[in-house]
Every structure is written in C-alpha cells, then in structure tokens.
Tab-separated table of C-alpha atoms and ligand atoms in Angstrom:
chain	number	residue	atom	x	y	z
A	264	MET	CA	0.000	0.000	0.000
A	265	SER	CA	1.411	3.379	-0.931
A	266	ILE	CA	-0.610	6.575	-0.593
A	267	SER	CA	0.899	9.880	-1.685
A	268	GLN	CA	0.049	13.358	-0.383
A	269	VAL	CA	-0.437	14.748	-3.870
A	270	ASP	CA	-1.663	13.329	-7.160
A	271	LEU	CA	-2.907	15.099	-10.261
A	272	SER	CA	-6.133	14.851	-12.177
A	273	ILE	CA	-4.702	15.418	-15.652
A	274	GLY	CA	-5.430	13.514	-18.829
A	275	LYS	CA	-6.654	13.809	-22.380
A	276	GLU	CA	-8.427	17.165	-21.850
A	277	GLU	CA	-5.108	18.820	-20.979
A	278	ALA	CA	-3.270	16.933	-23.745
A	279	GLU	CA	-5.779	18.144	-26.374
A	280	LEU	CA	-5.257	21.798	-25.467
A	281	VAL	CA	-1.475	21.395	-25.326
A	282	GLN	CA	-1.695	19.835	-28.799
A	283	GLN	CA	-3.471	23.019	-29.937
A	284	CYS	CA	-0.385	25.038	-28.874
A	285	ILE	CA	1.829	22.741	-30.908
A	286	ASP	CA	-0.499	22.831	-33.931
A	287	ALA	CA	-0.579	26.634	-33.708
A	288	ARG	CA	3.222	26.692	-33.318
A	289	TRP	CA	2.733	29.179	-30.470
A	290	LEU	CA	4.293	28.402	-27.077
A	291	SER	CA	4.882	31.751	-25.368
A	292	GLU	CA	2.032	33.900	-23.936
A	293	GLY	CA	-0.640	33.990	-26.630
A	294	PRO	CA	-4.198	32.826	-27.325
A	295	GLN	CA	-4.279	30.138	-24.591
A	296	THR	CA	-3.034	32.610	-21.974
A	297	LYS	CA	-5.658	35.174	-23.021
A	298	ALA	CA	-8.436	32.563	-22.853
A	299	PHE	CA	-7.205	31.256	-19.468
A	300	ALA	CA	-7.144	34.802	-18.073
A	301	GLU	CA	-10.706	35.432	-19.284
A	302	SER	CA	-11.983	32.200	-17.691
A	303	LEU	CA	-10.238	33.042	-14.418
A	304	GLN	CA	-11.693	36.545	-14.434
A	305	ALA	CA	-15.165	35.059	-14.791
A	306	PHE	CA	-14.363	32.472	-12.085
A	307	THR	CA	-12.970	34.911	-9.511
A	308	GLY	CA	-14.824	38.100	-10.442
A	309	SER	CA	-11.506	39.963	-10.454
A	310	LYS	CA	-11.474	43.078	-12.643
A	311	PHE	CA	-7.824	42.653	-13.649
A	312	LEU	CA	-5.602	39.633	-13.717
A	313	SER	CA	-2.102	38.728	-14.855
A	314	PHE	CA	0.152	35.699	-14.553
A	315	ALA	CA	3.531	34.956	-12.977
A	316	PRO	CA	5.775	31.871	-13.239
A	317	ASN	CA	4.700	30.831	-9.711
A	318	ALA	CA	3.077	32.429	-6.650
A	319	THR	CA	6.396	33.131	-4.899
A	320	LEU	CA	7.496	35.270	-7.843
A	321	GLY	CA	3.930	36.607	-8.049
A	322	LEU	CA	4.178	37.849	-4.456
A	323	TYR	CA	7.598	39.338	-5.175
A	324	LEU	CA	6.175	41.111	-8.241
A	325	ALA	CA	3.248	42.325	-6.140
A	326	PHE	CA	5.605	43.774	-3.511
A	327	LEU	CA	7.493	45.602	-6.280
A	328	ALA	CA	4.220	46.980	-7.645
A	329	LEU	CA	3.106	48.186	-4.194
A	330	ASP	CA	6.245	50.321	-4.278
A	331	VAL	CA	6.666	51.263	-0.605
A	332	PRO	CA	9.943	52.742	0.704
A	333	PRO	CA	12.812	50.214	1.041
A	334	GLY	CA	12.995	48.710	4.532
A	335	SER	CA	9.274	49.207	5.195
A	336	GLU	CA	7.712	46.541	7.367
A	337	VAL	CA	5.212	43.958	6.215
A	338	LEU	CA	2.878	42.194	8.648
A	339	ILE	CA	3.025	38.518	7.657
A	340	PRO	CA	1.434	35.539	9.415
A	341	SER	CA	4.170	33.334	10.829
A	342	TYR	CA	2.051	30.311	9.969
A	343	THR	CA	2.568	30.287	6.220
A	344	PHE	CA	4.763	28.890	3.468
A	345	TYR	CA	8.331	30.251	3.295
A	346	GLY	CA	7.727	32.026	-0.038
A	347	SER	CA	5.228	34.473	1.521
A	348	ALA	CA	8.032	35.880	3.659
A	349	THR	CA	11.032	35.556	1.345
A	350	ALA	CA	9.182	37.449	-1.391
A	351	ALA	CA	9.083	40.430	0.988
A	352	VAL	CA	12.758	40.075	1.904
A	353	PHE	CA	13.907	39.932	-1.737
A	354	ALA	CA	11.782	43.029	-2.430
A	355	GLY	CA	13.856	44.871	0.205
A	356	LEU	CA	11.147	44.818	2.891
A	357	LYS	CA	11.190	43.629	6.486
A	358	PRO	CA	8.737	40.960	7.621
A	359	VAL	CA	7.120	41.360	11.028
A	360	PHE	CA	5.562	38.072	12.015
A	361	VAL	CA	2.027	37.668	13.274
A	362	ASP	CA	0.422	34.873	15.304
A	363	CYS	CA	-2.668	33.008	14.117
A	364	ASN	CA	-5.973	31.635	15.298
A	365	PRO	CA	-5.339	28.122	16.700
A	366	LYS	CA	-8.689	26.884	15.366
A	367	THR	CA	-8.872	28.299	11.830
A	368	PHE	CA	-5.052	28.642	11.409
A	369	ASN	CA	-5.628	32.028	9.720
A	370	SER	CA	-4.530	35.306	11.317
A	371	ASP	CA	-7.351	37.465	12.684
A	372	VAL	CA	-7.450	41.174	13.228
A	373	GLU	CA	-6.294	40.908	16.840
A	374	HIS	CA	-3.142	39.080	15.751
A	375	PHE	CA	-2.286	41.780	13.201
A	376	LYS	CA	-3.078	44.439	15.823
A	377	ALA	CA	-0.670	42.861	18.335
A	378	ALA	CA	2.149	42.945	15.748
A	379	LEU	CA	1.490	46.417	14.303
A	380	THR	CA	4.571	48.672	14.195
A	381	PRO	CA	4.896	52.365	13.239
A	382	ASN	CA	6.927	51.384	10.134
A	383	ALA	CA	4.394	48.840	8.847
A	384	ARG	CA	3.161	49.728	5.349
A	385	ILE	CA	1.762	46.445	4.064
A	386	MET	CA	-0.406	43.764	5.612
A	387	MET	CA	-0.461	40.262	4.148
A	388	PRO	CA	-3.458	38.098	5.017
A	389	VAL	CA	-2.720	34.472	4.049
A	390	HIS	CA	-5.752	32.315	3.278
A	391	ILE	CA	-4.530	29.042	4.712
A	392	TYR	CA	-5.751	25.563	3.728
A	393	GLY	CA	-8.470	26.731	1.367
A	394	GLN	CA	-10.543	28.975	3.582
A	395	CYS	CA	-10.756	32.734	3.475
A	396	CYS	CA	-9.661	35.062	6.301
A	397	ASP	CA	-12.218	37.448	7.745
A	398	MET	CA	-11.543	40.085	5.103
A	399	THR	CA	-14.279	42.450	6.338
A	400	ALA	CA	-12.447	42.939	9.633
A	401	LEU	CA	-8.972	42.883	8.068
A	402	MET	CA	-9.789	45.478	5.405
A	403	ALA	CA	-11.285	47.791	8.069
A	404	PHE	CA	-8.092	47.415	10.134
A	405	ALA	CA	-5.904	48.113	7.085
A	406	LYS	CA	-7.908	51.230	6.279
A	407	GLU	CA	-7.685	52.508	9.851
A	408	HIS	CA	-3.886	52.109	9.820
A	409	GLN	CA	-3.311	53.094	6.184
A	410	LEU	CA	-1.810	49.742	5.286
A	411	LEU	CA	-1.681	48.408	1.755
A	412	VAL	CA	-3.042	44.862	1.527
A	413	LEU	CA	-1.405	41.992	-0.349
A	414	GLU	CA	-3.440	38.797	-0.013
A	415	ASP	CA	-1.569	35.511	-0.261
A	416	ALA	CA	-4.310	33.384	-1.778
A	417	ALA	CA	-1.832	30.771	-3.043
A	418	GLN	CA	-3.904	27.918	-1.572
A	419	ALA	CA	-7.283	29.551	-1.998
A	420	LEU	CA	-8.570	29.346	-5.573
A	421	GLY	CA	-12.347	29.149	-5.172
A	422	ALA	CA	-12.342	30.245	-1.506
A	423	LYS	CA	-14.704	33.119	-0.757
A	424	HIS	CA	-15.463	35.452	2.115
A	425	LYS	CA	-19.170	36.361	2.138
A	426	GLY	CA	-19.335	35.249	-1.493
A	427	ARG	CA	-16.387	37.347	-2.698
A	428	HIS	CA	-13.288	35.574	-3.960
A	429	ALA	CA	-10.093	35.441	-1.877
A	430	GLY	CA	-7.484	37.809	-3.266
A	431	THR	CA	-9.993	40.373	-4.598
A	432	PHE	CA	-10.288	42.463	-1.417
A	433	GLY	CA	-6.800	43.896	-1.093
A	434	ASP	CA	-4.637	45.955	-3.440
A	435	ILE	CA	-3.298	42.732	-4.968
A	436	GLY	CA	-4.063	39.032	-4.419
A	437	VAL	CA	-1.870	36.152	-5.558
A	438	VAL	CA	-2.918	32.554	-6.339
A	439	SER	CA	-0.675	29.535	-6.991
A	440	PHE	CA	-1.136	26.813	-9.601
A	441	TYR	CA	1.626	24.571	-8.237
A	442	SER	CA	1.034	20.812	-8.545
A	443	ASP	CA	-0.506	20.369	-5.094
A	444	LYS	CA	-3.132	23.092	-5.584
A	445	THR	CA	-6.800	22.487	-6.426
A	446	ILE	CA	-6.034	23.045	-10.089
A	447	THR	CA	-2.525	23.127	-11.488
A	448	THR	CA	-0.379	24.262	-14.373
A	449	GLY	CA	2.682	22.508	-12.897
A	450	GLU	CA	4.231	25.796	-11.852
A	451	GLY	CA	2.249	29.018	-12.154
A	452	GLY	CA	0.681	31.924	-10.349
A	453	MET	CA	-1.730	34.788	-10.947
A	454	LEU	CA	-2.073	38.290	-9.614
A	455	MET	CA	-5.488	39.886	-9.186
A	456	THR	CA	-6.173	43.550	-8.653
A	457	GLN	CA	-9.265	45.722	-8.827
A	458	SER	CA	-7.292	48.840	-9.721
A	459	GLU	CA	-6.570	49.709	-13.337
A	460	GLU	CA	-3.547	51.730	-12.241
A	461	MET	CA	-2.094	48.824	-10.234
A	462	HIS	CA	-2.741	46.447	-13.124
A	463	ALA	CA	-0.831	48.771	-15.463
A	464	LYS	CA	2.100	48.831	-13.010
A	465	ILE	CA	2.128	45.027	-12.731
A	466	SER	CA	1.907	44.665	-16.521
A	467	LEU	CA	4.984	46.840	-17.037
A	468	LEU	CA	6.967	45.141	-14.280
A	469	ARG	CA	6.219	41.636	-15.567
A	470	ASN	CA	6.810	42.410	-19.221
A	471	GLN	CA	10.202	44.106	-19.518
A	472	GLY	CA	8.895	47.587	-18.700
A	473	ARG	CA	7.034	48.051	-21.975
A	474	PRO	CA	3.317	47.870	-22.703
A	475	ASN	CA	3.769	45.701	-25.820
A	476	ALA	CA	6.516	43.644	-27.394
A	477	GLY	CA	7.872	44.831	-30.739
A	478	THR	CA	9.694	47.906	-29.508
A	479	PHE	CA	13.044	48.094	-27.762
A	480	ILE	CA	12.223	51.348	-26.041
A	481	HIS	CA	11.303	50.424	-22.459
A	482	PRO	CA	9.583	53.365	-20.771
A	483	SER	CA	9.676	51.677	-17.387
A	484	LEU	CA	11.830	49.237	-15.428
A	485	GLY	CA	10.622	45.671	-15.718
A	486	MET	CA	11.642	42.022	-15.893
A	487	ASN	CA	10.214	38.832	-17.371
A	488	PHE	CA	7.516	37.177	-15.275
A	489	ARG	CA	5.587	35.741	-18.221
A	490	ILE	CA	4.262	32.179	-18.464
A	491	THR	CA	3.872	29.911	-21.490
A	492	ASP	CA	0.780	29.058	-23.527
A	493	ILE	CA	1.413	25.411	-22.630
A	494	GLN	CA	0.847	26.192	-18.938
A	495	ALA	CA	-2.253	28.209	-19.805
A	496	ALA	CA	-3.623	25.396	-21.993
A	497	ILE	CA	-3.265	22.958	-19.089
A	498	GLY	CA	-4.838	25.526	-16.777
A	499	ARG	CA	-7.865	25.957	-19.058
A	500	ALA	CA	-8.555	22.228	-19.025
A	501	GLN	CA	-7.983	22.122	-15.265
A	502	LEU	CA	-10.353	24.991	-14.537
A	503	LYS	CA	-13.136	23.086	-16.304
A	504	LYS	CA	-12.552	20.278	-13.777
A	505	PHE	CA	-12.715	22.572	-10.761
A	506	ASP	CA	-16.290	21.632	-9.777
A	507	ALA	CA	-15.579	17.900	-10.012
A	508	ILE	CA	-12.360	18.214	-7.973
A	509	TYR	CA	-14.125	20.398	-5.412
A	510	ALA	CA	-17.021	17.925	-5.020
A	511	ALA	CA	-14.626	14.987	-4.653
A	512	LYS	CA	-12.683	16.832	-1.964
A	513	VAL	CA	-15.844	17.734	-0.043
A	514	HIS	CA	-16.697	14.038	-0.033
A	515	LYS	CA	-13.235	13.117	1.288
A	516	TRP	CA	-13.307	15.877	3.916
A	517	ASN	CA	-16.689	14.605	5.205
A	518	PHE	CA	-15.415	11.020	5.159
A	519	TYR	CA	-12.428	11.910	7.364
A	520	GLU	CA	-14.481	14.040	9.725
A	521	LYS	CA	-17.041	11.303	10.266
A	522	ALA	CA	-14.510	8.466	10.575
A	523	LEU	CA	-12.064	10.305	12.846
A	524	LYS	CA	-14.441	12.221	15.118
A	525	GLY	CA	-13.654	11.406	18.760
A	526	VAL	CA	-10.618	9.260	17.871
A	527	GLY	CA	-7.738	9.716	20.364
A	528	ASP	CA	-7.071	13.383	21.034
A	529	LEU	CA	-7.542	14.456	17.387
A	530	ARG	CA	-8.668	18.005	16.651
A	531	PHE	CA	-9.642	19.374	13.254
A	532	MET	CA	-9.407	22.762	11.580
A	533	GLU	CA	-12.507	24.907	12.014
A	534	VAL	CA	-13.850	26.934	9.127
A	535	ASN	CA	-14.613	30.614	9.610
A	536	LYS	CA	-18.385	31.139	9.447
A	537	ASP	CA	-18.158	33.642	6.580
A	538	SER	CA	-15.964	31.433	4.386
A	539	ASN	CA	-16.549	28.375	2.247
A	540	LEU	CA	-13.895	25.661	2.212
A	541	ILE	CA	-11.965	24.438	-0.810
A	542	ALA	CA	-10.245	21.573	0.959
A	543	PHE	CA	-6.494	21.736	0.377
A	544	ARG	CA	-5.411	18.890	2.688
A	545	PHE	CA	-7.157	17.393	5.708
A	546	PRO	CA	-5.226	18.943	8.622
A	547	ILE	CA	-5.300	17.202	12.007
A	548	LEU	CA	-3.828	18.180	15.361
A	549	SER	CA	-2.664	15.753	18.039
A	550	LYS	CA	-0.223	15.785	20.942
A	551	HIS	CA	0.985	12.455	19.464
A	552	ARG	CA	1.984	13.909	16.103
A	553	ASP	CA	5.341	12.141	15.780
A	554	GLY	CA	4.010	8.704	16.764
A	555	LEU	CA	1.072	9.096	14.406
A	556	MET	CA	3.307	10.179	11.535
A	557	LYS	CA	5.574	7.186	12.089
A	558	ALA	CA	2.632	4.768	12.249
A	559	MET	CA	1.375	6.117	8.927
A	560	THR	CA	4.780	6.127	7.255
A	561	ASP	CA	5.211	2.491	8.347
A	562	GLN	CA	1.986	1.690	6.479
A	563	GLY	CA	3.110	3.452	3.271
A	564	ILE	CA	1.019	6.584	3.815
A	565	GLN	CA	2.943	9.722	2.925
A	566	THR	CA	2.654	12.250	5.725
A	567	ARG	CA	3.236	15.971	5.663
A	568	GLY	CA	3.929	18.075	8.746
A	569	PHE	CA	2.698	21.633	9.198
A	570	PHE	CA	4.666	24.763	8.277
A	571	TYR	CA	7.646	25.567	10.460
A	572	PRO	CA	6.791	29.092	11.689
A	573	MET	CA	8.506	31.941	9.879
A	574	HIS	CA	9.653	33.639	13.089
A	575	LEU	CA	11.760	30.530	13.863
A	576	GLN	CA	13.243	30.011	10.385
A	577	PRO	CA	17.068	30.135	10.443
A	578	LYS	CA	17.264	33.001	7.948
A	579	LEU	CA	14.162	34.919	9.029
A	580	ARG	CA	14.266	34.533	12.806
A	581	SER	CA	12.910	37.599	14.582
A	582	GLU	CA	15.456	39.643	16.605
A	583	PRO	CA	14.839	39.896	19.503
A	584	ALA	CA	13.268	36.444	19.556
A	585	VAL	CA	9.487	36.362	19.827
A	586	THR	CA	7.102	33.619	20.865
A	587	LEU	CA	4.029	33.174	18.695
A	588	GLU	CA	2.443	30.380	20.606
A	589	ASN	CA	-0.379	29.394	18.289
A	590	CYS	CA	1.926	29.015	15.274
A	591	GLU	CA	4.383	27.033	17.400
A	592	MET	CA	1.588	24.787	18.700
A	593	LEU	CA	0.394	24.145	15.122
A	594	TYR	CA	3.868	23.097	14.037
A	595	ALA	CA	4.290	20.814	17.060
A	596	GLU	CA	0.909	19.108	16.734
A	597	GLY	CA	-0.163	19.381	13.119
A	598	GLN	CA	0.002	17.138	10.111
A	599	CYS	CA	-1.908	16.909	6.859
A	600	LEU	CA	-3.754	13.886	5.578
A	601	PRO	CA	-3.978	13.558	1.801
A	602	ILE	CA	-7.245	14.561	0.170
A	603	HIS	CA	-6.382	14.542	-3.527
A	604	PHE	CA	-8.874	13.717	-6.262
A	605	GLN	CA	-7.503	10.251	-7.044
A	606	LEU	CA	-7.957	8.799	-3.540
A	607	GLN	CA	-10.579	6.078	-3.253
A	608	ASP	CA	-12.827	5.526	-0.227
A	609	SER	CA	-10.785	2.372	0.447
A	610	ASP	CA	-7.624	4.532	0.743
A	611	LEU	CA	-9.367	6.884	3.143
A	612	GLN	CA	-10.632	3.941	5.182
A	613	PHE	CA	-7.107	2.513	5.331
A	614	ILE	CA	-5.704	5.854	6.567
A	615	CYS	CA	-8.452	6.188	9.200
A	616	ASP	CA	-7.970	2.569	10.340
A	617	THR	CA	-4.223	3.154	10.675
A	618	ILE	CA	-4.899	6.185	12.880
A	619	LYS	CA	-7.481	4.321	14.967
A	620	ASP	CA	-5.097	1.365	15.420
A	621	TYR	CA	-2.370	3.737	16.585
A	622	PHE	CA	-4.598	5.150	19.319
A	623	LYS	CA	-5.942	1.701	20.279
A	624	LYS	CA	-2.401	0.461	20.851
A	625	GLY	CA	-1.990	3.521	23.115
B	223	LIG	C1	0.573	30.113	1.469
B	223	LIG	C2	1.496	29.969	0.294
B	223	LIG	N1	2.078	31.063	-0.224
B	223	LIG	C3	2.904	30.988	-1.280
B	223	LIG	C4	3.188	29.785	-1.887
B	223	LIG	C5	4.138	29.732	-3.047
B	223	LIG	O1	3.517	29.237	-4.206
B	223	LIG	P1	4.395	28.686	-5.418
B	223	LIG	O2	4.747	27.287	-5.110
B	223	LIG	O3	3.455	28.784	-6.608
B	223	LIG	O4	5.567	29.576	-5.577
B	223	LIG	C6	2.596	28.616	-1.388
B	223	LIG	C7	2.890	27.308	-1.999
B	223	LIG	O5	2.434	26.278	-1.592
B	223	LIG	C8	1.739	28.698	-0.273
B	223	LIG	O6	1.181	27.609	0.258
C-alpha cells in the first residue's frame, strides 16, 4: 500500500489543449493565456488579472508593484509557506511576524493588531488551507492604519469570504497553480487587482517595462515574469474540472471528519463562518503527532507536517526572539492527511484505520 500526499487529475483534456499550442506553433504567452485569463476573471470576479511563473514570484512582483519605501515593514502571518516571507525580503522589505488563530489557522485582526509597528506599510493576510480570512475585519483594520493589503491566496482558488473571492479584497491578491493546488499548471501563479492603475504597473513590471513587445524602447523598469501558452492550456482544461475536484474533496473531507471524530485526542481545523472551504489537505492536530506520523509512514502513507513558523526560520528569525504560541503549537501538533482527487474511499478507510489502530495500541 502506498498513498501519496499529492496526485494530479490530468489527462486527455489537458493533452488536447497542449496539442493546440503545438499545432498553432505558439508556445509563449498567446491565445491560450488570453483565454485562461478570461476564464479566471469570470471564475474569480476579479477586474484585472495577470500571470507569474509561480506564486512566490507573483508575491515578489506584487511587492514591487506596491512600491513602498525600502525597509518598510510587512505584517506577515508566521504560519505560512516560506515564499510568503522571502518574497518580501527579496523586495527589500522587512517581515514582522504575526500569530494566528489556533482553530482556523488564519490570522485574525487581533493578531495583526498585536504585531502592528509604526513602520508597517503592508499587511499580508494568508488564506490558509483553502478557507478565506475574515476580510471584512482585516480590510477595516488596514484602512484605519493606512496599510496596503497583499493577499496571499496561493492555496485559496475558489475560496470566498461572504461570497467574494479570496485575493480580490486587497490591493493585490496572488494565487498559486503549483502541482498540489486544487487546479494546477505545474508551476504558475496569478495576480489579481481591482485597480486599473495597479494592473498597469504590474503589466509593465512583468513584461520588460514596456506595454507591448515589438519595440526596444522600455519606458519603465521591468523584468520577465511571463508564463507559457502550454501552462495556460493545461490551466484551461484544469479549470473546467474545478467543480468535479471540489465535489470529490468535499466528499473526502466529510469522510475523514465522520470516521475520525472522537478518535484519540484528534482536533480538526474549524472553518470561519463567513468562508466556504476548498479543501487543500485534511489537517489534524494531536499531541501524538510524531508517533502518528511514524505509524502512517510504516503503512506506506505519505505524511506531511505543518509549516515551520517563519519567526523561527534560520534566515528569518525575529530579533529579539518572539514567541508566537499558536503558530508554534500548530507546528508541534499538526500534520496533513492527503485529500487529492484520485484517492478512493478504500484509501481513506485505510488511513483512518491506521490512525485508529495507533490510538488503540496507546
Ligand atoms: C501560502 C502559500 N504562499 C505561497 C506559496 C508559493 O507558491 P508557489 O509554489 O506557486 O511559488 C505557497 C505554496 O504552496 C503557499 O502555500
């Protein structure tokens, strides 16, 4: 028995659209990218949208576009993926780490408030594990303190707060299409903004500082953050599968919740009342994390721990040292169970039985 954390739902639909790129002899950004952007605009309701090679570079590009003075501070949840924080560092900014809610794993307004500094210019809500932060409260806080808002919606395609898509509240929102996300282009990211002016800035920065190719006069500074039509073709086919993937994941989430309720000391992630859930993994918390992980590894089930908090990372460590107890607790107790599309009920049953056996053996 071998059960992986991640598996893809790709097949002939993706291959057919990739074949179209080859038949058209067009591989760089072109008709597939335009069509993918239009479908994503309809899907997310974002007024403006552009792509980046991945979400880490997308966040970096977004920081450049926000254009705050060098050395400005950015309020970043400590419970996030490394790229959220390193994007700020490479953009010449200073992360200030923020604790999170131990039940939803997202950072709430009180956590951002506790970390607020006079030099903070940007706030970065991160929509963790496919649910949306309370953006009503966070946007009010940002307005009160004149903070720009960059939403890390890398894991949150399809997640909504009060019906509005993650990443469309702040100045810029960034989504990832990496292989473990709900839909994938292998590597890939997108930036959403509701401001025409911000979109124009992003477009110049991502495309060599010129509005269109075909001229070698570059009115602005810019680099190359473009994607390929092959990625976009795969993305178009993937987006059509979103509803099927979503429904399958809801089924798996409910399966786990029912089968594991009351088992040992297990606790589950709670979903904010104003958010839907696009299940990313099935996160569980237990004081017996290491034993549980070993028991699963022994049975061929691939385990995945939680994020190591940013404020403890060797190269990002806060000086003076801070304690952000909820993020530290999540790392110590958390692990993710796989929830990908390809898993069968028999796989889920096997995982749940392995966990139950572990607790029975005490
Ligand atoms: C919260 C978060 N932010 C940023 C990223 C970076 O995304 P990418 O792998 O597309 O660079 C990830 C990737 O998993 C993520 O989970």
